[in-house]
Every structure is written in C-alpha cells, then in structure tokens.
PDB file of C-alpha atoms and ligand atoms in Angstrom:
ATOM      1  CA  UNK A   1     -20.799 -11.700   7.212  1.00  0.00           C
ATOM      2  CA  UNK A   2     -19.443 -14.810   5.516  1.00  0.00           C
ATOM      3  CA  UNK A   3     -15.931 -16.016   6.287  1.00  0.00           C
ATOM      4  CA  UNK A   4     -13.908 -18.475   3.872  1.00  0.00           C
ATOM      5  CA  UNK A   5     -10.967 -20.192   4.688  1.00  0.00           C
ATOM      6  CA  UNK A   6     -10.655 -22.277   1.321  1.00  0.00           C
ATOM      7  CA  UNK A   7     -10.438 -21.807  -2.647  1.00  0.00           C
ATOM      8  CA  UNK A   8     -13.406 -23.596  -2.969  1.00  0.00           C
ATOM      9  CA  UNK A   9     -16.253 -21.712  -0.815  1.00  0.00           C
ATOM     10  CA  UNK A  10     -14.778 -18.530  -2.309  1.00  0.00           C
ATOM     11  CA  UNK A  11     -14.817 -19.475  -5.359  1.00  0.00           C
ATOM     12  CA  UNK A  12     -18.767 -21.279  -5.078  1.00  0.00           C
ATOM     13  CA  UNK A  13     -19.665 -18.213  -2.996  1.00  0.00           C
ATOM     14  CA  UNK A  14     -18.467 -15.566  -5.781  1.00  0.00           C
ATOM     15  CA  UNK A  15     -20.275 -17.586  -8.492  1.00  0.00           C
ATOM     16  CA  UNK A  16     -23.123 -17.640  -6.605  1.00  0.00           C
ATOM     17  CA  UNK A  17     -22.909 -14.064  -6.232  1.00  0.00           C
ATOM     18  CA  UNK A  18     -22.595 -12.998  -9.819  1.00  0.00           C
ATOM     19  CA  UNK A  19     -25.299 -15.194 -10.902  1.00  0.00           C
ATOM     20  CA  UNK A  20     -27.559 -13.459  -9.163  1.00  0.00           C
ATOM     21  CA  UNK A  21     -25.954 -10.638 -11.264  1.00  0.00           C
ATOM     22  CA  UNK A  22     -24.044  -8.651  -8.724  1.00  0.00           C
ATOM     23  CA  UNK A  23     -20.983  -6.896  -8.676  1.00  0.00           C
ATOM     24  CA  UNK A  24     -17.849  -7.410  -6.501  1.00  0.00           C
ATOM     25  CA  UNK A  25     -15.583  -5.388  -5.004  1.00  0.00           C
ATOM     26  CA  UNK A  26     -12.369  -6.611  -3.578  1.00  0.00           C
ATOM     27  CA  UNK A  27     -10.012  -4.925  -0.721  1.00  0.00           C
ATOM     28  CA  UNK A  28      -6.950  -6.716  -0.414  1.00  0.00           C
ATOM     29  CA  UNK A  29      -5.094  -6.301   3.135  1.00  0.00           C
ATOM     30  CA  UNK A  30      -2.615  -7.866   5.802  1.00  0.00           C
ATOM     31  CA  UNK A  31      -4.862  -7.411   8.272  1.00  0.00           C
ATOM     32  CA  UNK A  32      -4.419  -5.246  11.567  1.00  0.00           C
ATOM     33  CA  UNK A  33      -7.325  -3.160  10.056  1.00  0.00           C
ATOM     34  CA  UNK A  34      -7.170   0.389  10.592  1.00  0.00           C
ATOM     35  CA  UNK A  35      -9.604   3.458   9.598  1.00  0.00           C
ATOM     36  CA  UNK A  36      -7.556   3.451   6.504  1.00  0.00           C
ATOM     37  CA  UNK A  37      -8.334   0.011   5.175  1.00  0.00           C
ATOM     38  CA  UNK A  38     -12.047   0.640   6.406  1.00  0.00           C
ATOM     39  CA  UNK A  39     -12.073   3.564   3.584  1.00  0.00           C
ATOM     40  CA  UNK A  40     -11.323   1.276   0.916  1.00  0.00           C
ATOM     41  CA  UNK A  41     -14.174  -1.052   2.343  1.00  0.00           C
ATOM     42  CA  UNK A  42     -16.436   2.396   2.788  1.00  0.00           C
ATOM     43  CA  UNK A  43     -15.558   3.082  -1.330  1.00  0.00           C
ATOM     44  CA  UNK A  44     -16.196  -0.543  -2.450  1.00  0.00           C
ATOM     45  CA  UNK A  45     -19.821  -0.511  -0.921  1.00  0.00           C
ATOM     46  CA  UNK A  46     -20.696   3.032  -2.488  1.00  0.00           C
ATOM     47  CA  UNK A  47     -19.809   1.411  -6.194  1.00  0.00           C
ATOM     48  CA  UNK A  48     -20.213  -2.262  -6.014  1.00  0.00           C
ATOM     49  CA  UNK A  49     -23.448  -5.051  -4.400  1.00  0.00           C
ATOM     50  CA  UNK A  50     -20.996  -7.075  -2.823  1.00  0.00           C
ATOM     51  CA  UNK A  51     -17.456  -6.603  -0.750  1.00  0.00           C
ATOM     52  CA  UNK A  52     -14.662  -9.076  -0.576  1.00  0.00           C
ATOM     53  CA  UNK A  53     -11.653  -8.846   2.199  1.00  0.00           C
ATOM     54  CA  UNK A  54      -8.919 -10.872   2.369  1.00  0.00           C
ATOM     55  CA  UNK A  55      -6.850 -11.315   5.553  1.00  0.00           C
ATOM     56  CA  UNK A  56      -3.025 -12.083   4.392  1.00  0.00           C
ATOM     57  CA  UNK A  57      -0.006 -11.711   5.652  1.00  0.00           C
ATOM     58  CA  UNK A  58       2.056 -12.458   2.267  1.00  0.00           C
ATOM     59  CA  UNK A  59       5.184 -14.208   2.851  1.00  0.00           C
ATOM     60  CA  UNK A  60       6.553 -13.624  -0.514  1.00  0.00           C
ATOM     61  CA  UNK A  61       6.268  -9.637  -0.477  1.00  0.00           C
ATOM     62  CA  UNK A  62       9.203  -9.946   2.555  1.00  0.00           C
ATOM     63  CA  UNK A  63      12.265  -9.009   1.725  1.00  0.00           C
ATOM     64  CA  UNK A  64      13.746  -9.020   5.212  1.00  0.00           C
ATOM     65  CA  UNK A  65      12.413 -12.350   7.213  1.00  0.00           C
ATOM     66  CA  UNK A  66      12.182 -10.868  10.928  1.00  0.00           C
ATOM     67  CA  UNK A  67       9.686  -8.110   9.228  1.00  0.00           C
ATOM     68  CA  UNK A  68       7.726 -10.677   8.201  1.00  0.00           C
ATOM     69  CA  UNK A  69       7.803 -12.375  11.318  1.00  0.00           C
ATOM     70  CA  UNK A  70       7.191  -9.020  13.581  1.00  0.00           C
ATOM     71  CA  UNK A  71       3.903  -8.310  11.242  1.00  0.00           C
ATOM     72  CA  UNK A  72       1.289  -7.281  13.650  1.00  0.00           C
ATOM     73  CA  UNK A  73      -1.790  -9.948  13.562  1.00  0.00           C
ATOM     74  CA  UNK A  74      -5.191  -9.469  15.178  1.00  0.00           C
ATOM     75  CA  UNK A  75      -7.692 -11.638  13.235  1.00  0.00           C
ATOM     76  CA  UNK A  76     -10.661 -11.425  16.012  1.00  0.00           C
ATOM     77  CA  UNK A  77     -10.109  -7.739  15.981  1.00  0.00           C
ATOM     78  CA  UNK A  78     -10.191  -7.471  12.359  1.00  0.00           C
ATOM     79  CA  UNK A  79     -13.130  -9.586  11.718  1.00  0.00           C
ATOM     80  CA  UNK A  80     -14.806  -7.511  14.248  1.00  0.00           C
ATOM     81  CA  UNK A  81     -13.880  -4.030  12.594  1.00  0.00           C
ATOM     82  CA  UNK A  82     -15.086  -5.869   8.743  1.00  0.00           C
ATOM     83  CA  UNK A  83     -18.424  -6.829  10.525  1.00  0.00           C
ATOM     84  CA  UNK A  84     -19.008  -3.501  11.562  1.00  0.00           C
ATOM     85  CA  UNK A  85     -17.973  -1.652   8.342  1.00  0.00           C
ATOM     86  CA  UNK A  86     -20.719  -4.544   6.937  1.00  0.00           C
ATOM     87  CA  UNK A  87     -18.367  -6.579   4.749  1.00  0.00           C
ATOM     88  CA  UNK A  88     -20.064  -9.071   2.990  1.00  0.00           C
ATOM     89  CA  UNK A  89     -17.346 -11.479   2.616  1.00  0.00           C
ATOM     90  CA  UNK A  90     -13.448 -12.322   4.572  1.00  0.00           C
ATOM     91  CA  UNK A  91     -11.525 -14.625   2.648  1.00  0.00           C
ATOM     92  CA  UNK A  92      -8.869 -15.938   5.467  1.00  0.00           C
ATOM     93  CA  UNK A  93      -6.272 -18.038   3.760  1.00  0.00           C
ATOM     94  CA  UNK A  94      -3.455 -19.684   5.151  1.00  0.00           C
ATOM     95  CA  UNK A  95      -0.223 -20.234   3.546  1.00  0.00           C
ATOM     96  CA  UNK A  96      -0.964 -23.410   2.854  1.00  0.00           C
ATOM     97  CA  UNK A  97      -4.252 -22.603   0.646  1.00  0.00           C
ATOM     98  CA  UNK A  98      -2.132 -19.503  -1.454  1.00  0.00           C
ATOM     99  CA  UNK A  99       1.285 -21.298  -2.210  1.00  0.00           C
ATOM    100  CA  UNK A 100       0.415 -24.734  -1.617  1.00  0.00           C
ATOM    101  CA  UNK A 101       3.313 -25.888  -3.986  1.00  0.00           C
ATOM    102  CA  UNK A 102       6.690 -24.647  -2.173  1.00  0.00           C
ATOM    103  CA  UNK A 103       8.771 -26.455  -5.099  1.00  0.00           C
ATOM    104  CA  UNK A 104       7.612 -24.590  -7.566  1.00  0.00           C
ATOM    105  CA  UNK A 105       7.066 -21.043  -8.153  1.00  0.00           C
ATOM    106  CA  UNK A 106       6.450 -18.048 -10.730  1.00  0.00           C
ATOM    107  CA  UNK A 107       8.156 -14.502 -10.723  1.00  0.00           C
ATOM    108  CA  UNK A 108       6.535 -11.794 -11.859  1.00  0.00           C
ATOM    109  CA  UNK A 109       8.550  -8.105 -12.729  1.00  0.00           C
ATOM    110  CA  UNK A 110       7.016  -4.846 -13.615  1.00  0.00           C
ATOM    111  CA  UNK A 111       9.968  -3.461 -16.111  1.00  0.00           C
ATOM    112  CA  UNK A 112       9.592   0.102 -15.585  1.00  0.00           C
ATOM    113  CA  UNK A 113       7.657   0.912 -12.419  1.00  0.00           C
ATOM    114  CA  UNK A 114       9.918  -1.450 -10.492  1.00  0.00           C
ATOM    115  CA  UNK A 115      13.675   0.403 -10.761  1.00  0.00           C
ATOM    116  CA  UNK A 116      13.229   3.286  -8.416  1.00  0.00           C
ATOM    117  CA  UNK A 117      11.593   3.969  -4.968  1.00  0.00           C
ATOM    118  CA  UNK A 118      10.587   0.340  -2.787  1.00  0.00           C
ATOM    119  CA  UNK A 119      11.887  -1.356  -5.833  1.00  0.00           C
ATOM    120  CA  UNK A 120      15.194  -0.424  -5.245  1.00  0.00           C
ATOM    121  CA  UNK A 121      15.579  -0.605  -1.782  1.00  0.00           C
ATOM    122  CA  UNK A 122      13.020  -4.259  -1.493  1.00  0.00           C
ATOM    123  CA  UNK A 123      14.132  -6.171  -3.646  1.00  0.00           C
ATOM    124  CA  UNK A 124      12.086  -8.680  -4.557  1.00  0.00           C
ATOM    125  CA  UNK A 125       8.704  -7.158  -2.693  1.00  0.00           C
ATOM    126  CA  UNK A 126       6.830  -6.065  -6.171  1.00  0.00           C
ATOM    127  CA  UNK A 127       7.277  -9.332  -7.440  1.00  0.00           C
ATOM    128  CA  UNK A 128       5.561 -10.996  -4.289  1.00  0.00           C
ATOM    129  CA  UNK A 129       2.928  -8.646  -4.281  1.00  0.00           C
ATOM    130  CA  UNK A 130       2.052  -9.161  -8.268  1.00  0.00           C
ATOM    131  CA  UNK A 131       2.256 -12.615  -7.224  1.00  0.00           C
ATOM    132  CA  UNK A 132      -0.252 -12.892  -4.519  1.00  0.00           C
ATOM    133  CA  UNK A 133      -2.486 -10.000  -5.885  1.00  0.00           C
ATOM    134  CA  UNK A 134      -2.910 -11.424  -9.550  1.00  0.00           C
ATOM    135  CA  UNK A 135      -3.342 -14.956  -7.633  1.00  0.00           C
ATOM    136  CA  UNK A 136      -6.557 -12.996  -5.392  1.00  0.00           C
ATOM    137  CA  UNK A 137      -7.691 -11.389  -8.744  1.00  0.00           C
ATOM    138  CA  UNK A 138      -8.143 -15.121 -10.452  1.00  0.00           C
ATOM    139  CA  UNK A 139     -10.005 -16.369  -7.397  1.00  0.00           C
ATOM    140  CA  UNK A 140     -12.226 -13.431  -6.622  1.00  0.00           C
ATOM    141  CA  UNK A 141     -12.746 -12.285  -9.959  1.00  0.00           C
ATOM    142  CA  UNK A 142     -13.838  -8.368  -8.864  1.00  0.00           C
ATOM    143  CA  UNK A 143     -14.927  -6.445 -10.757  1.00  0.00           C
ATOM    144  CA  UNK A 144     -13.718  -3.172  -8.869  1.00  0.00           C
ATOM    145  CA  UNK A 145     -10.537  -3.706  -6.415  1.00  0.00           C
ATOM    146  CA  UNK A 146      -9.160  -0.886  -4.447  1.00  0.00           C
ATOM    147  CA  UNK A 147      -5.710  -0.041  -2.794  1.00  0.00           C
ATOM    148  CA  UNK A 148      -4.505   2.735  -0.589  1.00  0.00           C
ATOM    149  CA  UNK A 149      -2.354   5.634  -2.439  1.00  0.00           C
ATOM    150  CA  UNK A 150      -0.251   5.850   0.565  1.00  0.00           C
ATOM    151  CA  UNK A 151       1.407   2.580  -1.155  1.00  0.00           C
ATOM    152  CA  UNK A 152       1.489   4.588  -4.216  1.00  0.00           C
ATOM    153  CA  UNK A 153       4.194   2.706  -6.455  1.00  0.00           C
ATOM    154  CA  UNK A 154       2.126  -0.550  -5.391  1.00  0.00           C
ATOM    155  CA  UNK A 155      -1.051   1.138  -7.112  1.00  0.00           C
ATOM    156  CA  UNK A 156       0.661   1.914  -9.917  1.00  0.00           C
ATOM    157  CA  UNK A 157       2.393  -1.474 -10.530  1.00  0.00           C
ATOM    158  CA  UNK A 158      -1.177  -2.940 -10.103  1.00  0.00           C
ATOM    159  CA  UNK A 159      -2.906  -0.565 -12.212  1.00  0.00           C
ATOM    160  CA  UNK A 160       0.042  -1.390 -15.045  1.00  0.00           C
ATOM    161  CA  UNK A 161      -0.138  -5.186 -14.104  1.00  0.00           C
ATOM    162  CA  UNK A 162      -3.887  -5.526 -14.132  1.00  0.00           C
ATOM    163  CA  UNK A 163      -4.191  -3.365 -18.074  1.00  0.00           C
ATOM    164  CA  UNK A 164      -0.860  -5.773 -19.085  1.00  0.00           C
ATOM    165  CA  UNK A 165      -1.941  -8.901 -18.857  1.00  0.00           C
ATOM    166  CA  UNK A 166      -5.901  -7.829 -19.386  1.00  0.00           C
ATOM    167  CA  UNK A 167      -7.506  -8.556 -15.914  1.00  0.00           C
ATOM    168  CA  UNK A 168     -11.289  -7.449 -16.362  1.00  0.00           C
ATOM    169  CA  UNK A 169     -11.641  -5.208 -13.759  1.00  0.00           C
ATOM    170  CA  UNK A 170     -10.856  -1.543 -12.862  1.00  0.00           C
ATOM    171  CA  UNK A 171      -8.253  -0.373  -9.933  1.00  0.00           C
ATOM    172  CA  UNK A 172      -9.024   2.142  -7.767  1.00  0.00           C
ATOM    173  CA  UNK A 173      -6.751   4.112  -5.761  1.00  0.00           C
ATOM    174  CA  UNK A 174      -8.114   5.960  -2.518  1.00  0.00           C
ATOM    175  CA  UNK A 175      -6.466   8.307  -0.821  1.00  0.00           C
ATOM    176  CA  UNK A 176      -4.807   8.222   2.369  1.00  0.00           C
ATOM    177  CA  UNK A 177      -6.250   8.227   5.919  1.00  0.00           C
ATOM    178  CA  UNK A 178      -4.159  10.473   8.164  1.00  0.00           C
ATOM    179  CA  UNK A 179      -3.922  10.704  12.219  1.00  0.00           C
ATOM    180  CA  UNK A 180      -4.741  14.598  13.050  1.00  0.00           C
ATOM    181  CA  UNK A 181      -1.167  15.641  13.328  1.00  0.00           C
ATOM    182  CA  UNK A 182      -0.638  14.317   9.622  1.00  0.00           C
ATOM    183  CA  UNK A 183       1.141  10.948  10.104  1.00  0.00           C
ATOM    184  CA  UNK A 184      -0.232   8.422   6.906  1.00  0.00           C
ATOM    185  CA  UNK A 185      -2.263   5.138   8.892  1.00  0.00           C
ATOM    186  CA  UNK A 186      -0.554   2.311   8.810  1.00  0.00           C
ATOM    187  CA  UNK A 187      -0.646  -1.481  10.852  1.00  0.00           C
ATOM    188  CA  UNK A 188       2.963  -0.266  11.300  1.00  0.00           C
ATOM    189  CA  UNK A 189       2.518   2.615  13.186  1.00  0.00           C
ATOM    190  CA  UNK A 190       1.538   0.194  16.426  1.00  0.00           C
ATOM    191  CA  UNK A 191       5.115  -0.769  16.882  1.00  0.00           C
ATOM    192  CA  UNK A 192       6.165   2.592  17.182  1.00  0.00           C
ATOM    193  CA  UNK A 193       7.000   3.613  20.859  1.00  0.00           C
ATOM    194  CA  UNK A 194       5.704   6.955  22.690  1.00  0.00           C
ATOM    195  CA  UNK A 195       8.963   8.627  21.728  1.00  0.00           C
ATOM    196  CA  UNK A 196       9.746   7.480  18.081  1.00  0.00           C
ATOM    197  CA  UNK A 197       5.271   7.899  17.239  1.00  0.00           C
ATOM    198  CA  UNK A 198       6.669  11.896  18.464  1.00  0.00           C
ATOM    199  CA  UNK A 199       9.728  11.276  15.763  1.00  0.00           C
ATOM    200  CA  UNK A 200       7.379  10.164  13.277  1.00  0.00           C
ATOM    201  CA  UNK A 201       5.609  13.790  13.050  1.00  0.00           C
ATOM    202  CA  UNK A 202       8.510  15.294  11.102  1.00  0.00           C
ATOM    203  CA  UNK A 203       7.324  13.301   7.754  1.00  0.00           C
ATOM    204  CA  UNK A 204       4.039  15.443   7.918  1.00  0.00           C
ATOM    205  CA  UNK A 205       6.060  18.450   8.885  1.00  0.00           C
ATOM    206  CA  UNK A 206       8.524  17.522   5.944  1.00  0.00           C
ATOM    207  CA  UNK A 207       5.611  17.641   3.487  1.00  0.00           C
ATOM    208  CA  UNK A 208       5.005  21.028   4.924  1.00  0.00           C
ATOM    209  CA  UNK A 209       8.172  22.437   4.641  1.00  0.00           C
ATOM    210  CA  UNK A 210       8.758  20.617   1.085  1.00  0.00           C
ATOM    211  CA  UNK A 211       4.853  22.900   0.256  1.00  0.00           C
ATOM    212  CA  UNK A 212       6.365  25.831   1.298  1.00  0.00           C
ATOM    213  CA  UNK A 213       9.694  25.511  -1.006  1.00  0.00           C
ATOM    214  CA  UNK A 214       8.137  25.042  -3.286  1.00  0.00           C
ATOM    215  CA  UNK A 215       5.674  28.205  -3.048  1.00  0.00           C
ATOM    216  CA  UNK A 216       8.662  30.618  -1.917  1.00  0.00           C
ATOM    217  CA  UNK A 217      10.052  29.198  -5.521  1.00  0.00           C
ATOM    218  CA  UNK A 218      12.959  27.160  -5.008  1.00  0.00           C
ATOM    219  CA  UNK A 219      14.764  25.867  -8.014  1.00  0.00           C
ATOM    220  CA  UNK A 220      17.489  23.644  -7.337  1.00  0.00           C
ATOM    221  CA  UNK A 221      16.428  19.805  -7.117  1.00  0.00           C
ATOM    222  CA  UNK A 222      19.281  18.792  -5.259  1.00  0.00           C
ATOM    223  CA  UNK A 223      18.879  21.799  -2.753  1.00  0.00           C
ATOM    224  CA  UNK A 224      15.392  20.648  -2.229  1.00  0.00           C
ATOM    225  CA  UNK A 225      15.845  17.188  -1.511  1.00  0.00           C
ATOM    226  CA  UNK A 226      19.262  18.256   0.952  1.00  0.00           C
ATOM    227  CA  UNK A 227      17.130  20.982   3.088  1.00  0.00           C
ATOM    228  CA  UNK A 228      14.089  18.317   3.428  1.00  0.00           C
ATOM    229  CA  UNK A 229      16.510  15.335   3.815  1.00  0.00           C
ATOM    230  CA  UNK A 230      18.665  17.531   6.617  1.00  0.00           C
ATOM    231  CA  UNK A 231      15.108  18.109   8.184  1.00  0.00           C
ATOM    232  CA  UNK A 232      13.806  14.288   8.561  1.00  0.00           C
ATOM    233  CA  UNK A 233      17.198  13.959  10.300  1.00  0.00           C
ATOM    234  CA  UNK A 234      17.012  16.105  13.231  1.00  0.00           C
ATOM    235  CA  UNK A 235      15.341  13.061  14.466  1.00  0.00           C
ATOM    236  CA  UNK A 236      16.508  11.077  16.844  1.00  0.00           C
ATOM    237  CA  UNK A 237      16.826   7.391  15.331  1.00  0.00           C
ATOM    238  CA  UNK A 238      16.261   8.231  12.245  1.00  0.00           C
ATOM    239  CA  UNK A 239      17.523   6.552   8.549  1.00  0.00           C
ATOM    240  CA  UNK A 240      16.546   7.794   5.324  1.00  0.00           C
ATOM    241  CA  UNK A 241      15.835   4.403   3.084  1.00  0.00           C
ATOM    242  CA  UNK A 242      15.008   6.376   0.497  1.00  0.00           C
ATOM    243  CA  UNK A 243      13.742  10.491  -0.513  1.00  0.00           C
ATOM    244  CA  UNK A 244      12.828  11.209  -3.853  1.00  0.00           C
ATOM    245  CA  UNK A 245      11.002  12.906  -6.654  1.00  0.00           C
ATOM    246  CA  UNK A 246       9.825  11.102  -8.944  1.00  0.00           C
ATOM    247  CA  UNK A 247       7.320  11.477 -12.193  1.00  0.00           C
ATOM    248  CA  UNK A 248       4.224  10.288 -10.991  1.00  0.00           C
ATOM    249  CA  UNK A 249       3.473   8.690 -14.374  1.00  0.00           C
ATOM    250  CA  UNK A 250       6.164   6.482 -15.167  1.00  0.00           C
ATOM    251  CA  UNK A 251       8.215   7.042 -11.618  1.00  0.00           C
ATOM    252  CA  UNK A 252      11.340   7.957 -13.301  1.00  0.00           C
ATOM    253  CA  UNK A 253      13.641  10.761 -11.467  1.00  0.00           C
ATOM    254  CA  UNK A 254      12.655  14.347 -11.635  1.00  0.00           C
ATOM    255  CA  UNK A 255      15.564  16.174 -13.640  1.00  0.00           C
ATOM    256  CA  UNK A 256      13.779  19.116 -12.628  1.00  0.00           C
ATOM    257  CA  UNK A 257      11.266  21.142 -10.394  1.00  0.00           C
ATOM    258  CA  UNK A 258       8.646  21.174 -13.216  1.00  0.00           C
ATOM    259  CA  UNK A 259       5.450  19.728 -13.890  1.00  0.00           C
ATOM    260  CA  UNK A 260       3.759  16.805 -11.936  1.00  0.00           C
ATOM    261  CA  UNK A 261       6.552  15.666  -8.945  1.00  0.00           C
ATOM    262  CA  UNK A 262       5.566  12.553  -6.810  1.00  0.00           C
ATOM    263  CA  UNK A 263       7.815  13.031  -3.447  1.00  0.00           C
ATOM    264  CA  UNK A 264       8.245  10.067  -2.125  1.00  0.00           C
ATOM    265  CA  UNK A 265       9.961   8.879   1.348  1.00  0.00           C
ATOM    266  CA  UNK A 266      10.514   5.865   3.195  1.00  0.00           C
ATOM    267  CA  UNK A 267      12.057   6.593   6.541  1.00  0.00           C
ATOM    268  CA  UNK A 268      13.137   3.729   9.427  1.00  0.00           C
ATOM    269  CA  UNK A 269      11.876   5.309  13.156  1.00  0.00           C
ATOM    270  CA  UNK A 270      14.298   3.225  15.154  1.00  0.00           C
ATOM    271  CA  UNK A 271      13.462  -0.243  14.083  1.00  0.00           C
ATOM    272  CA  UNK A 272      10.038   0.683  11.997  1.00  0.00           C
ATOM    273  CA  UNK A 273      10.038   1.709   8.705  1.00  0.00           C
ATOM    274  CA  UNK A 274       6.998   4.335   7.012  1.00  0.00           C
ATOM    275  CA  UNK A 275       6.776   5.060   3.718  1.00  0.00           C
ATOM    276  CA  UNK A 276       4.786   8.324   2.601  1.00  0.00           C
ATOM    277  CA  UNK A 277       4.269  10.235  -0.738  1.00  0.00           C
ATOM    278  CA  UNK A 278       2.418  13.955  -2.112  1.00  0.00           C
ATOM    279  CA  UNK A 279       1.568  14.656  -5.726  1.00  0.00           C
ATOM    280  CA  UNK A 280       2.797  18.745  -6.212  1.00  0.00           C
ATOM    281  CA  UNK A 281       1.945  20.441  -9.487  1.00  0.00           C
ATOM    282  CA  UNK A 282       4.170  23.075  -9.727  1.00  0.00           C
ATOM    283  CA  UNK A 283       4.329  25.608 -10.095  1.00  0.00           C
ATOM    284  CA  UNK A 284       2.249  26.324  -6.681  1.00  0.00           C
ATOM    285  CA  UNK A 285       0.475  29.546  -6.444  1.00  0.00           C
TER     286      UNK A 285
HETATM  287  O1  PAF B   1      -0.913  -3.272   0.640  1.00  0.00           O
HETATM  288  C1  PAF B   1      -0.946  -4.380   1.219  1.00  0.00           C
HETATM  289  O2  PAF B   1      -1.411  -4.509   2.357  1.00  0.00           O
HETATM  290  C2  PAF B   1      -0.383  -5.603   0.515  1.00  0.00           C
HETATM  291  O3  PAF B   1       0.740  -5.282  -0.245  1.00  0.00           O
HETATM  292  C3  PAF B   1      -1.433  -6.349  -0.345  1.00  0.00           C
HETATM  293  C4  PAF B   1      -1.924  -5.498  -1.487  1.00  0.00           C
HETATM  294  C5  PAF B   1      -2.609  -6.755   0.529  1.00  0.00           C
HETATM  295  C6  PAF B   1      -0.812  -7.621  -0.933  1.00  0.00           C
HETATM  296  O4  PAF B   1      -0.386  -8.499   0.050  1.00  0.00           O
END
C-alpha cells in the first residue's frame, strides 16, 4: 500500500496509474475508519483496478469549532484497517497541502439541495464539503468515487455538484453499515458513553415505529412526525436538531404522506450528534 502526503506523488502516482490504463476509484473519509467506510473500499475494488483513500479531517465542513477539534483521529489504526481491506493508495494531507492559501478562498452553494435538513441547521458545512471534495476530485481524477447514504443529503449535493459543473466520473452511493441493534456506523458513535450508546437505540426503534405507521395507514403528516418526535424524546439527553420528511429527489418538504418520503433525523445524545435517514414508498403493503 502506497501512502502520499503531497499533491505531487498523488498526482505522478495517479498518472502513472492510468497510463497503464487503469481505473480509479476514490473513497473520501475523515478517518477513524469503521466497517462502514471499509464497504465503500469493498465496492470500489469490485468495479475499479485501483483504490484511492484519503485521510482528512476538513476544517472548512465545521460549523461549530470544538466539533472540529473533538474529531476522533487514529491514523496508525486507519492505515492498518486500509492495508487490510488492500487499498492501493492513502492520500494523507495536511492542512497545509489542501488550503495552503488562508487569504484567499472560494465558496461553493448547492441552490436547491442546500435549504432544508444539515443545510439548515450547519450552516456553512455543504459549502466546505463541495469545497474539499471537488478540490480531491481535481487531484485524483477517479473515475468512480463513492460515499455512504447514511450522509444522504451529502450524496445528493455531490451527485448534483459533480453532473453541474461536468466532473468525468460517476458517484456512487452505498448503503449504510448498521451495528446489530440498528444504530447507522459512524466515527461518532465512539464518543458516546455506555448510557447515551443505550439512548442512541431509539433512532432504530424510531424507524420502526415510523414502518409501522405507516403500514397501519396513518395520514396526517404532522401527526406522524409529533408521535415519532414524542418517541426520540423519551430519551434521556436528548435534542431533536432536526426530523423531517423530505422528497428524496429534490429534498423539498413532504406536503403529504404520498409517494417517495426520505425521513430524515439528526438527533444530539448528550453532547454527540447522529444523523440517520430511510427511503419509504408508500403506500406500504
Ligand atoms: O463524509 C465525510 O466523511 C466527509 O464529509 C467527506 C466526504 C470525506 C469530505 O470531507
């Protein structure tokens, strides 16, 4: 396994790479690897000759500094777990090497995609993440790159961003990895003590109870969101950031139980916030 720390070895490495007329598939992450980023390295090796990982912790996609600063980190773990899934490359930047102008800067906004969901309540994290993803996409050049669906609105910004401003190469989304009782993998889950990772169950069990709603036939949008919103808070030391339903298309508000529904969440578990999110096609049978 080869690991970069600069622009330039990536870059000579890649070109190498395609010369020899292979294909490259690139798996962005923040590190703290779990069995859920080794799925996306799993898919890239079934479709593509080569696999590219970066290791970033992206200061720009943080709204709220001490998250940024509390960001798990375990890089000889990590390049431990990509040698054994049998990456073929780990592109380890510093901050330095991916913003090494602090003066000057470029925003990036996704119009639509951006207004509901972690748009609303991160301001500023979309544009971070277009940033530092479009900036991987120019040095890597992939030709497949995959992202988790648990960060759904992120794969559909990038899917929108990448057929906007023509990047040649196709986005795939993979699903999510769960724990047994249900809970979404995530680097976050790690700061979550005995008692809140016990708190954290009722998402799952939300999802459950939201299925079965839906299949006894309720109706009424707003009752739906109250019983399932009533339910997450049973828990101790727990905030709602944000529960809604959402078209999974355009992620616009649901006016109505109909059709496609993306429910999303993003609940805090003392100090710890998840995020999770189920495509229903109603009506269920
Ligand atoms: O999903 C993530 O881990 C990050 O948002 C990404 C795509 C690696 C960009 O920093």
């Amino acid at each position: 396994m080869i690991v970069v720390r600069t622009v330039e070895e990536l870059k000579s490495q890649i070109s190498l790479w395609k010369k020899e007329g292979n294909s490259v598939g690139f798996v962005p992450t923040m590190g703290y690897l779990h069995e859920g980023h080794i799925s996306l390295v799993e898919r890239s090796k079934k479709q593509t000759d080569k696999t590219v990982l970066s290791l970033f912790v992206n200061p720009t996609q943080f709204n709220d500094p001490e998250d940024y600063l509390k960001y798990p980190v375990n890089i000889d773990g990590d390049l431990e777990k990509c040698k054994t899934a049998s990456v073929d490359l780990v592109f380890l930047p510093s901050k330095e090497v991916m913003y090494p102008k602090t003066e000057s800067t470029i925003t990036m906004t996704q119009s639509l995609l951006q207004t509901n969901l972690c748009g609303r309540t991160r301001p500023g994290h979309f544009e971070g993440v277009m940033l530092v993803v479009s900036k991987f996409f120019h040095l890597v050049e992939p030709n497949f790159a995959f992202f988790g669906l648990k960060d759904y609105q992120q794969f559909r910004i990038i899917e929108e961003m990448v057929s906007l401003l023509n990047f040649p190469l196709q986005v795939i989304g993979v699903e999510t990895l769960r724990e047994p009782d249900g809970l979404a993998m995530s680097s976050r889950n790690v700061r979550l003590s005995e008692k809140e990772r016990e708190t954290a169950k009722l998402i799952p069990r939300m999802y459950s109870l939201a299925e079965k709603l839906l299949k006894d036939g309720e109706k009424n949008l707003s009752n739906f969101k109250e019983i399932l919103r009533d339910f997450l808070l049973t828990g101790q030391d727990v905030k709602i950031d944000y529960l809604e339903t959402v078209d999974p298309g355009n992620l616009q508000e649901k006016l109505a139980l109909e059709g496609k529904i993306l429910l999303a969440v993003a609940v805090f578990v003392g100090k710890t916030r998840l995020i999770d999110n189920r495509i229903f096609t109603l009506p269920i049978s």
